[in-house]
Structures are given as structure tokens and as C-alpha cells.
Coordinates of C-alpha atoms in Angstrom, one line a residue:
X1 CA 6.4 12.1 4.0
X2 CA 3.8 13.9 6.4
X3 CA 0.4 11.5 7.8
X4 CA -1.5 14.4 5.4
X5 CA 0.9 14.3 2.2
X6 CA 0.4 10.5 2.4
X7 CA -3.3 10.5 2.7
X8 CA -3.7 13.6 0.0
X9 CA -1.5 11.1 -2.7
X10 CA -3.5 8.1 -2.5
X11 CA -7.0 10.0 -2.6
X12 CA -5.7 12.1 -5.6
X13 CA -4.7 8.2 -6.6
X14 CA -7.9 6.7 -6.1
X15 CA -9.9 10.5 -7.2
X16 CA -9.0 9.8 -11.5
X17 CA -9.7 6.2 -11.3
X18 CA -13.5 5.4 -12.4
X19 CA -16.6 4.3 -10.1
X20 CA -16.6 1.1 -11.3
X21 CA -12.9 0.6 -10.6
X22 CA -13.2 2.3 -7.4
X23 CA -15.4 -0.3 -6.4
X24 CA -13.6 -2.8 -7.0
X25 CA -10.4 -1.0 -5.8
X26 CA -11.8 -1.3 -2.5
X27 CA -12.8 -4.5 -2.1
X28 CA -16.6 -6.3 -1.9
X29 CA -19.3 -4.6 0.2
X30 CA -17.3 -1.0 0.0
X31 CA -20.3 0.3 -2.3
X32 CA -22.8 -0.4 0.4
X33 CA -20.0 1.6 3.2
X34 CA -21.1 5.3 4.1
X35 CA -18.4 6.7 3.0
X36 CA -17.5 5.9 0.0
X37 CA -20.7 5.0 -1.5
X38 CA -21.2 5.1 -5.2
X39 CA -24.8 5.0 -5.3
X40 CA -27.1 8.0 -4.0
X41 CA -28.4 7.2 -0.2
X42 CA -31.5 7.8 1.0
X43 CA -31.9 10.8 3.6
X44 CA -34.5 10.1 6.3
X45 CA -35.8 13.1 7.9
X46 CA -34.1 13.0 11.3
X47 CA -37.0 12.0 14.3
X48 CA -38.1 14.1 16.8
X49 CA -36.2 13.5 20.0
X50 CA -37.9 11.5 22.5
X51 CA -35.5 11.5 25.2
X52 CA -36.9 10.6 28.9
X53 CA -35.5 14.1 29.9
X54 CA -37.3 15.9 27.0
X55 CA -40.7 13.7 27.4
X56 CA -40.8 14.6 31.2
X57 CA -40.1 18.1 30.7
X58 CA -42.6 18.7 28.1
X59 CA -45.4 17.0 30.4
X60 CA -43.9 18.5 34.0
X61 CA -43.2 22.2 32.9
X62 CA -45.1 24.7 30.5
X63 CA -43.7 25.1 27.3
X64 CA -41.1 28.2 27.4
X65 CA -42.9 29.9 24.2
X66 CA -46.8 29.1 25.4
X67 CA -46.1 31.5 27.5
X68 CA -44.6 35.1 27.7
X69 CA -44.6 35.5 30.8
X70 CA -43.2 32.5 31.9
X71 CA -40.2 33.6 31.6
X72 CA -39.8 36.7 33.1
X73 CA -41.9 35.7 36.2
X74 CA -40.3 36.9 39.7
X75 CA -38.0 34.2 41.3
X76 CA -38.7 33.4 44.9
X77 CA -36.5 30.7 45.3
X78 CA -33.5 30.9 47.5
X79 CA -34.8 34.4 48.4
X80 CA -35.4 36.3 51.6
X81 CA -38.1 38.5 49.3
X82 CA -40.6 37.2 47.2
X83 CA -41.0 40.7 45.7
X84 CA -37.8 41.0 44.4
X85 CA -37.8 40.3 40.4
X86 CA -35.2 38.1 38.7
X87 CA -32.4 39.4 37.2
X88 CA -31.0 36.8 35.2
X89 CA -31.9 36.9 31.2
X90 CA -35.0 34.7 30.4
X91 CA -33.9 31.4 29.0
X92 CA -34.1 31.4 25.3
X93 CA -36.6 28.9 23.4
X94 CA -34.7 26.6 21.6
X95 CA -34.9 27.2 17.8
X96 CA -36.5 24.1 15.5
X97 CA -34.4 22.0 13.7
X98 CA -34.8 22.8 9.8
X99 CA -36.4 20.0 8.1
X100 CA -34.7 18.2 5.4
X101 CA -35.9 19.7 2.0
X102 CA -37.0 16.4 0.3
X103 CA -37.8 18.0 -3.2
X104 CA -33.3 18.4 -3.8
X105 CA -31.4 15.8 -1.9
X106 CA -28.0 16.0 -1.7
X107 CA -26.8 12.4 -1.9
X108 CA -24.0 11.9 0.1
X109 CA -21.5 10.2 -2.7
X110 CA -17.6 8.4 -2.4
X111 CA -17.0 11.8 -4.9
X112 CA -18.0 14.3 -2.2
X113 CA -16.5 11.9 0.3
X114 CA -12.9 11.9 -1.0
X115 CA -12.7 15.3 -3.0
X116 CA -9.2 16.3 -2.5
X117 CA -9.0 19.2 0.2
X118 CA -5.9 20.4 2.7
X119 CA -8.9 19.9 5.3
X120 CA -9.2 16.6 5.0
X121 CA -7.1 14.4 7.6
X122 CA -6.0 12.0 7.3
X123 CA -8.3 10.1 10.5
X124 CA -11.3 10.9 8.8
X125 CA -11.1 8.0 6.2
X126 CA -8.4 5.4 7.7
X127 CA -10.9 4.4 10.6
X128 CA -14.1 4.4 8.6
X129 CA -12.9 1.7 6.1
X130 CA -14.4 -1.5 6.6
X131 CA -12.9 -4.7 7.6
X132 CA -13.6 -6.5 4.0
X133 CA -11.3 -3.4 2.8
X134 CA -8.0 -5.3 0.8
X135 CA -9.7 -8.7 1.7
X136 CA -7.2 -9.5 -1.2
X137 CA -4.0 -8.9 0.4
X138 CA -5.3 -11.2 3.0
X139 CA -3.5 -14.9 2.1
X140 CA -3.5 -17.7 3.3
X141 CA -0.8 -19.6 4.6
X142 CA -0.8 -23.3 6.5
X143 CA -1.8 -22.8 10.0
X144 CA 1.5 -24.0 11.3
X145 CA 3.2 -21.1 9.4
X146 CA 1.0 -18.8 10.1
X147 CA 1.3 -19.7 14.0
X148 CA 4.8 -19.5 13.9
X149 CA 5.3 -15.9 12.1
X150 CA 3.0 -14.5 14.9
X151 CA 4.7 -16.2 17.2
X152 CA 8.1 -14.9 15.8
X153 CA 6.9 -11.4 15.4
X154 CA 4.8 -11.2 19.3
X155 CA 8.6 -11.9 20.5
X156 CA 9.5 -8.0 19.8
X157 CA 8.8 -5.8 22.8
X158 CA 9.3 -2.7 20.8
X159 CA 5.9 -1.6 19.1
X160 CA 5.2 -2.7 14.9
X161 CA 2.6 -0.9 13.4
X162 CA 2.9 -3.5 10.1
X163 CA 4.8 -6.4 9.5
X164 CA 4.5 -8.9 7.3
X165 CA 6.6 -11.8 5.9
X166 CA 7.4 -13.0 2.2
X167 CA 9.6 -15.2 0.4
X168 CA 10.4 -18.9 -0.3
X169 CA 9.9 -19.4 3.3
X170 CA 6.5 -18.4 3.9
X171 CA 4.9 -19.1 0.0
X172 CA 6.5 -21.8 -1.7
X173 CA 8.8 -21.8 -4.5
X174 CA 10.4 -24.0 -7.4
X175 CA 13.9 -25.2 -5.7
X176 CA 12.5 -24.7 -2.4
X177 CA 10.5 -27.8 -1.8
X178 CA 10.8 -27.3 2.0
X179 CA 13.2 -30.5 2.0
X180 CA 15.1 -30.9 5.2
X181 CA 18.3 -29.6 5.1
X182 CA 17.6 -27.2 3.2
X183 CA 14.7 -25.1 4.9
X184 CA 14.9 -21.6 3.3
X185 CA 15.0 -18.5 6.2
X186 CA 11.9 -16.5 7.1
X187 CA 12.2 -13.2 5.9
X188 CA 10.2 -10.3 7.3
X189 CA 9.4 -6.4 7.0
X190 CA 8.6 -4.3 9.9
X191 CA 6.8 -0.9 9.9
X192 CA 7.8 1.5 12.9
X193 CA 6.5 4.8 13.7
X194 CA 9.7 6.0 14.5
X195 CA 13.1 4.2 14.2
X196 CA 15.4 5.6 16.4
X197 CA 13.1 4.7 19.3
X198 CA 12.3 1.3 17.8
X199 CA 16.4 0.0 17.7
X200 CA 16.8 1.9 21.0
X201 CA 14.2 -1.0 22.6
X202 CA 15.1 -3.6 20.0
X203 CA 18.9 -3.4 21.1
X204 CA 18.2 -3.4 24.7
X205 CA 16.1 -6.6 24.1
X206 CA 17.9 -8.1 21.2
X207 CA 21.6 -6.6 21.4
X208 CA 22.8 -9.6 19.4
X209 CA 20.9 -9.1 16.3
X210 CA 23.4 -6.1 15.8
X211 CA 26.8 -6.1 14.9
X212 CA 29.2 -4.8 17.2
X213 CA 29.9 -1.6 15.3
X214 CA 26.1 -0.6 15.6
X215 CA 25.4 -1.5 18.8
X216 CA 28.5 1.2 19.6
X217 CA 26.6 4.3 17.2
X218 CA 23.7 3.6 19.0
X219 CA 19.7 3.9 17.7
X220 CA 20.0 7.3 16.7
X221 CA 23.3 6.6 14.0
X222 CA 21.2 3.0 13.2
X223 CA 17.9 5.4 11.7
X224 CA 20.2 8.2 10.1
X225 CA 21.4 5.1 8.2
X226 CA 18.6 3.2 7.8
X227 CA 17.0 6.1 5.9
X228 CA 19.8 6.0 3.4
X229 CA 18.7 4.7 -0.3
X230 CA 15.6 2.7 0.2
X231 CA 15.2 3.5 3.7
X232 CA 15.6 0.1 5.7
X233 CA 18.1 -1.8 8.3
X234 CA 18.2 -5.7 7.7
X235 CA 19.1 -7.8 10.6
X236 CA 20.1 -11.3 8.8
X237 CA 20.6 -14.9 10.4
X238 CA 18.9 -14.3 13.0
X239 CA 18.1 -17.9 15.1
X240 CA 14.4 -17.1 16.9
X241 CA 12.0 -20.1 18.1
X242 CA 13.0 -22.6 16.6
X243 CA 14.1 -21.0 12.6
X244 CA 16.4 -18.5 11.3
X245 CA 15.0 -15.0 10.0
X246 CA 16.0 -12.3 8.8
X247 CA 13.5 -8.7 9.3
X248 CA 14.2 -5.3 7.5
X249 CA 13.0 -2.6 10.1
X250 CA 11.6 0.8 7.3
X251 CA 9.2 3.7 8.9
X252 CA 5.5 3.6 8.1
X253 CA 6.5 6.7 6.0
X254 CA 8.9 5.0 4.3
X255 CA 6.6 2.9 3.4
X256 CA 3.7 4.5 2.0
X257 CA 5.6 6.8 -0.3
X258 CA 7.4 4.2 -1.7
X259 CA 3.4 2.2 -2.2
X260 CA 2.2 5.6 -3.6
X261 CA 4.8 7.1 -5.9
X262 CA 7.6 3.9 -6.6
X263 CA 10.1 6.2 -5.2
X264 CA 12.8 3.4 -5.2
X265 CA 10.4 0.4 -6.3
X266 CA 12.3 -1.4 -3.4
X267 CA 9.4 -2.1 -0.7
X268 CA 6.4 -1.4 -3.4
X269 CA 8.3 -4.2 -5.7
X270 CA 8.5 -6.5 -3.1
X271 CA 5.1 -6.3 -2.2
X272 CA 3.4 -7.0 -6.0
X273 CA 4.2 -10.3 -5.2
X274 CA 2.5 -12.1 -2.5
X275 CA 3.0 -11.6 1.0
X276 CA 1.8 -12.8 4.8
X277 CA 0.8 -9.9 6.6
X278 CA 1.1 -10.4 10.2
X279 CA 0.1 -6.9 11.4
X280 CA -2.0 -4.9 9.9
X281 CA -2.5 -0.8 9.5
X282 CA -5.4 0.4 7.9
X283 CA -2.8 3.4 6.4
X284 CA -1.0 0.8 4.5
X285 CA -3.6 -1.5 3.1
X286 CA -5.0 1.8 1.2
X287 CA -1.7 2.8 -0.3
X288 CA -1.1 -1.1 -1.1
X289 CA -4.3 -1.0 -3.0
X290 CA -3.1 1.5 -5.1
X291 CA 0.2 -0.2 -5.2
X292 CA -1.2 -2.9 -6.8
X293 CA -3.3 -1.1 -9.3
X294 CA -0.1 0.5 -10.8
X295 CA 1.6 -2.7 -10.7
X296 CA -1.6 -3.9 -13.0
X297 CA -1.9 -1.1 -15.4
X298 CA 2.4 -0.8 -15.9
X299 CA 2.0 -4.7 -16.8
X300 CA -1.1 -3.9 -19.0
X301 CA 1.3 -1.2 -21.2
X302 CA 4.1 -3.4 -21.9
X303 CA 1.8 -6.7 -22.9
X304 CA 0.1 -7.4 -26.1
X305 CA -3.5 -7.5 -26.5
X306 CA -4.0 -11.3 -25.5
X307 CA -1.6 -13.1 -22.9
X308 CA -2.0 -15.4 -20.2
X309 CA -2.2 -15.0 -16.8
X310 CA 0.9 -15.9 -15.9
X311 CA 2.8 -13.6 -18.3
X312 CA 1.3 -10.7 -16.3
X313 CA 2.2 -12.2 -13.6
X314 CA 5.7 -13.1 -14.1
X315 CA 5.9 -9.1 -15.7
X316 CA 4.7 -7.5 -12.7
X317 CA 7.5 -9.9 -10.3
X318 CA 10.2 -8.7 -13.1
X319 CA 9.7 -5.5 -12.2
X320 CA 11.3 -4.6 -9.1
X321 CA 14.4 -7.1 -10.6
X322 CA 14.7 -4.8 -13.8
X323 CA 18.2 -2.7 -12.4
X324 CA 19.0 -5.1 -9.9
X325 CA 22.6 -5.7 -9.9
X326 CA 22.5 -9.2 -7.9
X327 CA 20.9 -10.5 -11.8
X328 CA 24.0 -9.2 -13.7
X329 CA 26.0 -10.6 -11.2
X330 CA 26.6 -14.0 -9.9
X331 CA 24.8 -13.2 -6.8
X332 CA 20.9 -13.9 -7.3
X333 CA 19.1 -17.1 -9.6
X334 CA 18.6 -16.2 -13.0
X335 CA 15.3 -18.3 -13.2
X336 CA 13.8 -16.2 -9.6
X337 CA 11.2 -14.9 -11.3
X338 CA 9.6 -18.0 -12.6
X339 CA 10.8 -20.0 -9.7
X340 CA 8.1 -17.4 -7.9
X341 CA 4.9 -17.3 -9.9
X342 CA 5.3 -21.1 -11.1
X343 CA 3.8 -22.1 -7.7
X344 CA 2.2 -19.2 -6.4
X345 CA 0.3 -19.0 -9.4
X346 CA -3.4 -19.5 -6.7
X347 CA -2.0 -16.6 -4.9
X348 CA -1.3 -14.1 -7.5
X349 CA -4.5 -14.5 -8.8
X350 CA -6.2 -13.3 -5.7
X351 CA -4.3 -10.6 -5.7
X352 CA -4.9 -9.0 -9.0
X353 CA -8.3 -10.7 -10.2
X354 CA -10.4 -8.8 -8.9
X355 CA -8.6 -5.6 -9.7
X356 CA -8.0 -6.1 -13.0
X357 CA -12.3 -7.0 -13.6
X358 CA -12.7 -3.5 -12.8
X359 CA -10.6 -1.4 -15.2
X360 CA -12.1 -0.7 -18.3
X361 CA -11.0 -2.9 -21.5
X362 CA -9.8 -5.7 -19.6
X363 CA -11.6 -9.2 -20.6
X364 CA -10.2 -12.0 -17.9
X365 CA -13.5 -14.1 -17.2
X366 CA -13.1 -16.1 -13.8
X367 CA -11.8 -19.6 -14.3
X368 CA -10.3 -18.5 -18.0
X369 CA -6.0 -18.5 -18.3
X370 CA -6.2 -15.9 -21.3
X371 CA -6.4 -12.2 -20.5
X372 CA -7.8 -9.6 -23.2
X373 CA -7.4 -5.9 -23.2
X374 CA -8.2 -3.3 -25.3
X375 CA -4.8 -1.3 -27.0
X376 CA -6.3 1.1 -28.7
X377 CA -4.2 4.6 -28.5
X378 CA -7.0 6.5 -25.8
X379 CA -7.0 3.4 -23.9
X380 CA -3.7 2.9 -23.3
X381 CA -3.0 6.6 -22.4
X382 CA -5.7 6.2 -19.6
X383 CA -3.3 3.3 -18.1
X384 CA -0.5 5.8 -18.8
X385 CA -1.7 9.1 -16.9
X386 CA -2.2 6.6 -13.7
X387 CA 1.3 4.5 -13.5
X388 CA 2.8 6.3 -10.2
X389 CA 4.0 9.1 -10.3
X390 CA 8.3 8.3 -10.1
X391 CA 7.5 6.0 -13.1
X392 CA 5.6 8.6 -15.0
X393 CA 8.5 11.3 -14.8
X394 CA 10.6 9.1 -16.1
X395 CA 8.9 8.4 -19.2
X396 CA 8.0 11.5 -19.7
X397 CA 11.4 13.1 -19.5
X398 CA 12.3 9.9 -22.1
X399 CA 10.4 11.0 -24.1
X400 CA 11.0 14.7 -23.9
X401 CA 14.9 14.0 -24.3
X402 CA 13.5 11.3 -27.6
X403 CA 13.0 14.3 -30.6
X404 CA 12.2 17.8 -30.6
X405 CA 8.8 16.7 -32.2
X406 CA 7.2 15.4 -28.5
X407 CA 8.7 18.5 -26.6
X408 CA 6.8 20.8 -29.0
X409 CA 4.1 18.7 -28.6
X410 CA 4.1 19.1 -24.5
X411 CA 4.1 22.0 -25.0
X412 CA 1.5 23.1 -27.8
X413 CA -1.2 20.2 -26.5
X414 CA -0.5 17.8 -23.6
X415 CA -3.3 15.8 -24.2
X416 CA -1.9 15.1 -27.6
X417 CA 1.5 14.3 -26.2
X418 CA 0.4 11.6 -24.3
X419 CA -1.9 9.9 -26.8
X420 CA 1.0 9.7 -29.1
X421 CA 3.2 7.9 -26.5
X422 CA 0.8 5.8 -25.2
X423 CA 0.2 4.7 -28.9
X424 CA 4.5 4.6 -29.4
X425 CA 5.3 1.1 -30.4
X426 CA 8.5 1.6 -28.1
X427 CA 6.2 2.7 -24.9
X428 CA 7.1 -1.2 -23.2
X429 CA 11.1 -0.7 -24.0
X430 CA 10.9 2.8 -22.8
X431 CA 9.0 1.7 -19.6
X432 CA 11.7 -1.0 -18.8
X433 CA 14.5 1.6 -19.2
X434 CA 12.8 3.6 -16.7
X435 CA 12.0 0.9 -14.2
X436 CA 15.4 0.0 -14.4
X437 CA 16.9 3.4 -14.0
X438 CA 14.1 3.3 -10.4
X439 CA 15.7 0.2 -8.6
X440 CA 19.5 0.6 -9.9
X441 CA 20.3 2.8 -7.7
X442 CA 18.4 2.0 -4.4
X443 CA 19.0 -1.7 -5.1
X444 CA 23.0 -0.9 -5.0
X445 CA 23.0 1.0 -1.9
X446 CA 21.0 -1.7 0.3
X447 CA 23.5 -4.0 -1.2
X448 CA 26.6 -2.5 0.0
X449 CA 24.3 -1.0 3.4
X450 CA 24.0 -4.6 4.0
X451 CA 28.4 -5.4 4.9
X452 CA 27.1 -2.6 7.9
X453 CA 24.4 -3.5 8.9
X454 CA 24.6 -7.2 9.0
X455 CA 28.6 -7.3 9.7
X456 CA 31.5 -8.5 8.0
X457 CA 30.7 -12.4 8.9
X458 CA 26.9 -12.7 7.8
X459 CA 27.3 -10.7 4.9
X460 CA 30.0 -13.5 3.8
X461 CA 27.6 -15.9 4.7
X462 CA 24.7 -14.8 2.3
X463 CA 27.1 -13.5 -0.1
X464 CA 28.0 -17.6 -0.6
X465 CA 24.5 -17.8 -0.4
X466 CA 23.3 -16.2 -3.2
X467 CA 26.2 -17.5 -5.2
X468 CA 24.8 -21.0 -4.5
X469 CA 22.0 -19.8 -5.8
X470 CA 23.1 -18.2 -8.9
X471 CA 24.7 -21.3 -9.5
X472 CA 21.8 -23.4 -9.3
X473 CA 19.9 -21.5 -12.0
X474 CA 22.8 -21.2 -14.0
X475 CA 23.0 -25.1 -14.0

């Protein structure tokens, strides 16, 4: 996906969401930002210049229109003659700036601001957004983690636009307790600009980390494979200052589409849940915004109209697990999903807090465990036209393929289409289906990409792994 194609999704995103949600969307003090302000801004009429240069020449020198003749006077100087005239052109008077028409200001509105347009770039937003932007993807971790993952991650020579680290190791976990002995690996995800330069310095530095196989392909074989299903290369057991990691190298491409339109749900999925970032891009924290937005409104579809907070939690960390293979077989803990939000419940909630207060017909009062939302059929087809768009076809083509009665319907009256799925009482099993059909695939492929890329020995080794774990929730 293009720099442009990527920008023009998530502003055609963030373009059908309301103001007030837009607000929030972008975090506290955005409605006060230039850019995208949703309030009218006042338009001073612009001051006169009072340069030095323009106050001296205006005292020094006779205006250039007090005069006529001041301009075509005979030039003397530099000349042999002081009869001969000029013949350069007289120097035009400079014309008066126009002043603003106070009686119909144009305000200067977040609407105007991010109207969808093929000249927009994609530069004219990313460095305008201010540093409160996403404040909540921002957790916090112990200092002494959060030293040593920048620590870890300043170790790469070759350049990381974004990186950040997740898992049992970073947030804690139920079955994790950080006991000795069994101190659960770091895991990390790094965002290149382009991959076949990034293993060509990452090999030269770190030719271990590869297994022999790759490290005879070379860089450029190591990206045409990468890009295959979900679009990463996992280098596992990796021993680095002092604890053993494992980092997934994707493209910042990658990445964003997968944010934007849950392409393969494999990088969006994993960040729904909480995260470290280490390095940030001011690319990806907008299309992680919207990221997490659909994660909220899918979980709003398939819950009832009261539920507590951690049932939307644990629904949105289910998702990217719906398809999985590792959870039919014995290769991943049954109980992961729980094991995740029951202690990172303070985390999750400053994640989606905030964006769930701004979408309409959501009650979730600060402080207060039960969440209320309005189900009624117009409602719940607002949440529907905004899941991403991967998600959406999929239900869509569900439904098309359901009875000749919504096919007729598409076509006669769309509008009327959706309202009758988004009031289906089957909308939350036919939303599963589709989520699941997303990851199965993608979810395979890294699994069997990963006997490549992490060789025949390591892949044994977290094979076992997993089966330990698998066993552990099984028991």
C-alpha cells in the first residue's frame, strides 16, 4: 500500500465518524489543534508589516506611487552621461493585500481540514498532529522494563521506524508471575521502511539470528518471503543483554493496511491488546487509532445491551484468536484469553475508555464496571457501516449468499439492507464466522513460515513450548 492510499483510508476512516467522536478519536487538547479543530476559529485581520527594511524604506525613499515621475526619472548612476534616460521598466508598486471580509468568515474547520482529496499528502497532516495525539496507546511499564526494551531495541544498527513490544513479558499475565525459572521471552515487532535493506544490515550485524538456509538466500529472498501471508519474518530465541527475545520484522506498509482494513487481523489483532511502544511514527499512531475504534464498535455488535468491562475486553482479545489453528490444536493455552485481560484489566481500560465515551449510545461512566449501549436497529447499523473494511465484505457477502430476500434488498435499497442486518439476531454469529474465515488463513501460513524462518531446531523448541502450554490450561 502507497504513503497516499494509506493516508486517503484512514481520513475516509476518521471523515464518517461524528465530531464528537472525532474528538475524542484524537485524543485531549486535539479540538484546540489548527488543524483539526471542531469549533469555528477566530480570523484576525493579518497586521501591517513593520519590518526594519520596510520602516526604513518608507522613511528614507519616496513612496513609488506619490510620485509619477519617480519612476521614470533618468539614471545617472554608473553612467558616463547624465543625459542619457533609463531604459529599464519602472518598478511596479506593489499591490495592497485584500483585507479580510469580516461580515462572512470562513472558519477554518477539522471538516475542510481532512475532506478527502487525491491532493492531499500524506505530510500535510502526519507532522501537524500534536504530541497528546494517541496519549492512549502510551502505557506504562516499570522503569526497569522499560529501560531494558530500549536498551534491547537501540542494539539494532539497521534503522526502525516503529517497534514496540507485547506479551507476558512486558504486561503481566495469569501463569506468568515472573517467577524465576520461568521468565517468559520478550517479544517484539519492528516496522522498516524497506525490508530487504533492513535484513541486508541486520545479517551483517546479527548473522546469527538467522538460520543457515537464509543467511545463504540473502536479504532480498528473506523480504520476498516475509511478505508472504501476513507479511512478517520472526527471528525466535534470540539471547540479547541479558534476556531472550524474539522480534517479527513487517514493513510500515504492512502495517498500516493491516491497522486500516484487518486485511489478515494478524498485526491489527495483536495490537487491540496492550502494547509497549518503544519507537514511535506518527503514520502509525493514526491508523492505530482507527484500529482501535473498529476493534470497539465489532465488540459493541456482538454484545448485549449491558455487559461489563471486561467482557468487551476479553471479546476484543478473542478476536484475532477466532481461526487460529494453535486453539484447535494442542499448541496454544486454552484459557489465553483470560489469562490476558484478568491482569491487564488497568491497561485495557486506558486503551478504549476514552474511545468508547465518544461514540454515540454508549453509557460507561468513569469508575463504573457495567457498560450500556443502545441496540436499537439504526444504531447498530451505524457501528456496522464503520467495522473495517475486510470485515465488512465479509459480512456482507454472508449475507448476500444467506436468502435471495437480502440480495434483492441490496439491490432495490441499500440503506434498507443494512438496517435489516444490523437488526439480524444472527449479526454476532455471522461476525465470528467472518473473523474467523480473516485469521485462518494468515495465522496458518506464519505458522508453517515459522520451521523457515526460525530453523528446524527453534521451531522444535517452541513447538514443545506451546505444548507446555496447552497443557497447562488444559489441566
Amino acid at each position: 500500500m502507497s504513503l497516499r492510499t494509506s493516508h486517503n483510508q484512514a481520513l475516509r476512516s476518521l471523515k464518517i465518524i461524528s465530531r464528537k467522536e472525532f474528538a475524542v478519536l484524537l485524543g485531549p487538547g486535539l479540538s484546540q489543534h489548527r488543524s483539526f479543530a471542531t469549533q469555528p476559529e477566530e480570523q484576525q485581520p493579518t497586521p501591517p508589516s513593520t519590518s526594519p527594511s520596510a520602516t526604513s524604506s518608507s522613511q528614507n525613499s519616496p513612496s513609488s506611487t506619490s510620485s509619477p515621475s519617480a519612476s521614470t526619472a533618468p539614471s545617472t548612476e554608473g553612467s558616463g552621461s547624465s543625459s542619457r534616460p533609463s531604459l529599464s521598466r519602472p518598478t511596479p508598486a506593489p499591490r495592497p493585500s485584500p483585507a479580510p471580509d469580516s461580515s462572512s468568515p470562513k472558519p477554518f474547520t477539522y471538516r475542510s481540514r481532512l475532506k478527502f482529496s487525491p491532493d492531499h499528502s500524506f505530510e500535510t497532516v502526519i507532522p501537524r498532529l500534536p504530541q497528546q495525539f494517541g496519549s492512549n496507546q502510551r502505557l506504562q511499564v516499570p522503569d526497569e522494563t522499560r529501560a531494558l526494551l530500549e536498551e534491547i531495541v537501540g542494539t539494532f544498527r539497521a534503522p526502525i521506524r516503529y517497534a514496540f513490544a507485547y506479551g507476558s513479558g512486558v504486561f503481566k499475565q495469569k501463569g506468568y508471575e515472573q517467577n524465576t525459572g520461568d521468565r517468559p521471552m520478550l517479544d517484539f515487532i519492528f516496522a522498516v521502511t524497506h525490508a530487504d535493506h533492513w535484513h541486508s544490515i541486520n545479517m551483517e550485524q546479527f548473522p546469527s539470528h538467522y538460520p543457515l538456509t537464509a543467511r545463504v538466500a540473502g536479504s532480498s529472498l528473506i523480504s520476498r518471503f516475509q511478505n508472504t501471508g501476513p507479511g512478517l519474518w520472526f527471528n525466535a530465541y534470540i539471547p540479547m543483554n541479558g534476556a531472550m527475545i524474539k522480534y517479527g520484522v513487517t514493513t510500515v506498509d504492512t502495517l498500516t493496511s493491516d491497522l486500516l482494513t484487518w486485511k489478515t487481523l494478524y498485526l491489527s489483532g495483536r495490537m487491540h491488546k496492550p502494547i509497549r511502544i518503544i519507537k514511535d511514527d506518527p503514520r502509525i499512531r493514526l491508523t492505530q487509532q482507527v484500529n482501535l475504534a473498529h476493534a470497539l464498535r465489532t465488540a459493541l455488535l456482538v454484545l448485549p445491551a449491558e455487559f461489563t468491562e471486561r467482557q468487551l475486553f476479553e471479546t476484543i482479545t478473542a478476536f484475532s484468536y477466532a481461526g487460529d489453528p494453535r486453539m484447535k490444536l494442542p499448541a496454544e493455552n486454552r484459557s489465553k484469553v483470560r489469562n490476558i485481560v484478568s491482569l491487564q484489566e488497568e491497561w485495557f481500560h486506558e486503551l478504549y475508555w476514552r474511545l468508547a465515551s465518544g461514540i454515540p449510545g454508549v453509557h460507561w461512566s468513569r469508575g463504573k464496571r457495567i457498560v450500556e449501549q443502545d441496540v436499537d436497529g439504526k444504531m447498530r447499523m451505524a457501528h456496522l457501516r464503520k467495522l473495517p473494511l475486510n470485515l465488512l465484505t465479509h459480512v456482507e457477502q454472508r449475507y448476500l449468499a444467506k436468502s435471495p430476500e437480502f440480495a434483492a434488498m441490496k439491490e432495490g435499497d441499500e440503506a434498507a439492507f443494512w438496517l435489516k442486518v444490523a437488526s439480524d439476531d444472527e449479526l454476532p454469529t455471522i461476525i465470528d464466522s467472518s473473523l474467523q474465515d480473516i485469521v485462518r488463513g494468515p495465522a496458518t501460513v506464519q505458522s508453517l513460515k515459522g520451521i523457515v524462518t526460525a530453523g528446524v531446531f527453534k521451531s522444535t523448541r517452541y513447538s514443545l513450548t506451546k505444548v507446555g502450554k496447552w497443557w497447562k490450561g488444559r489441566s
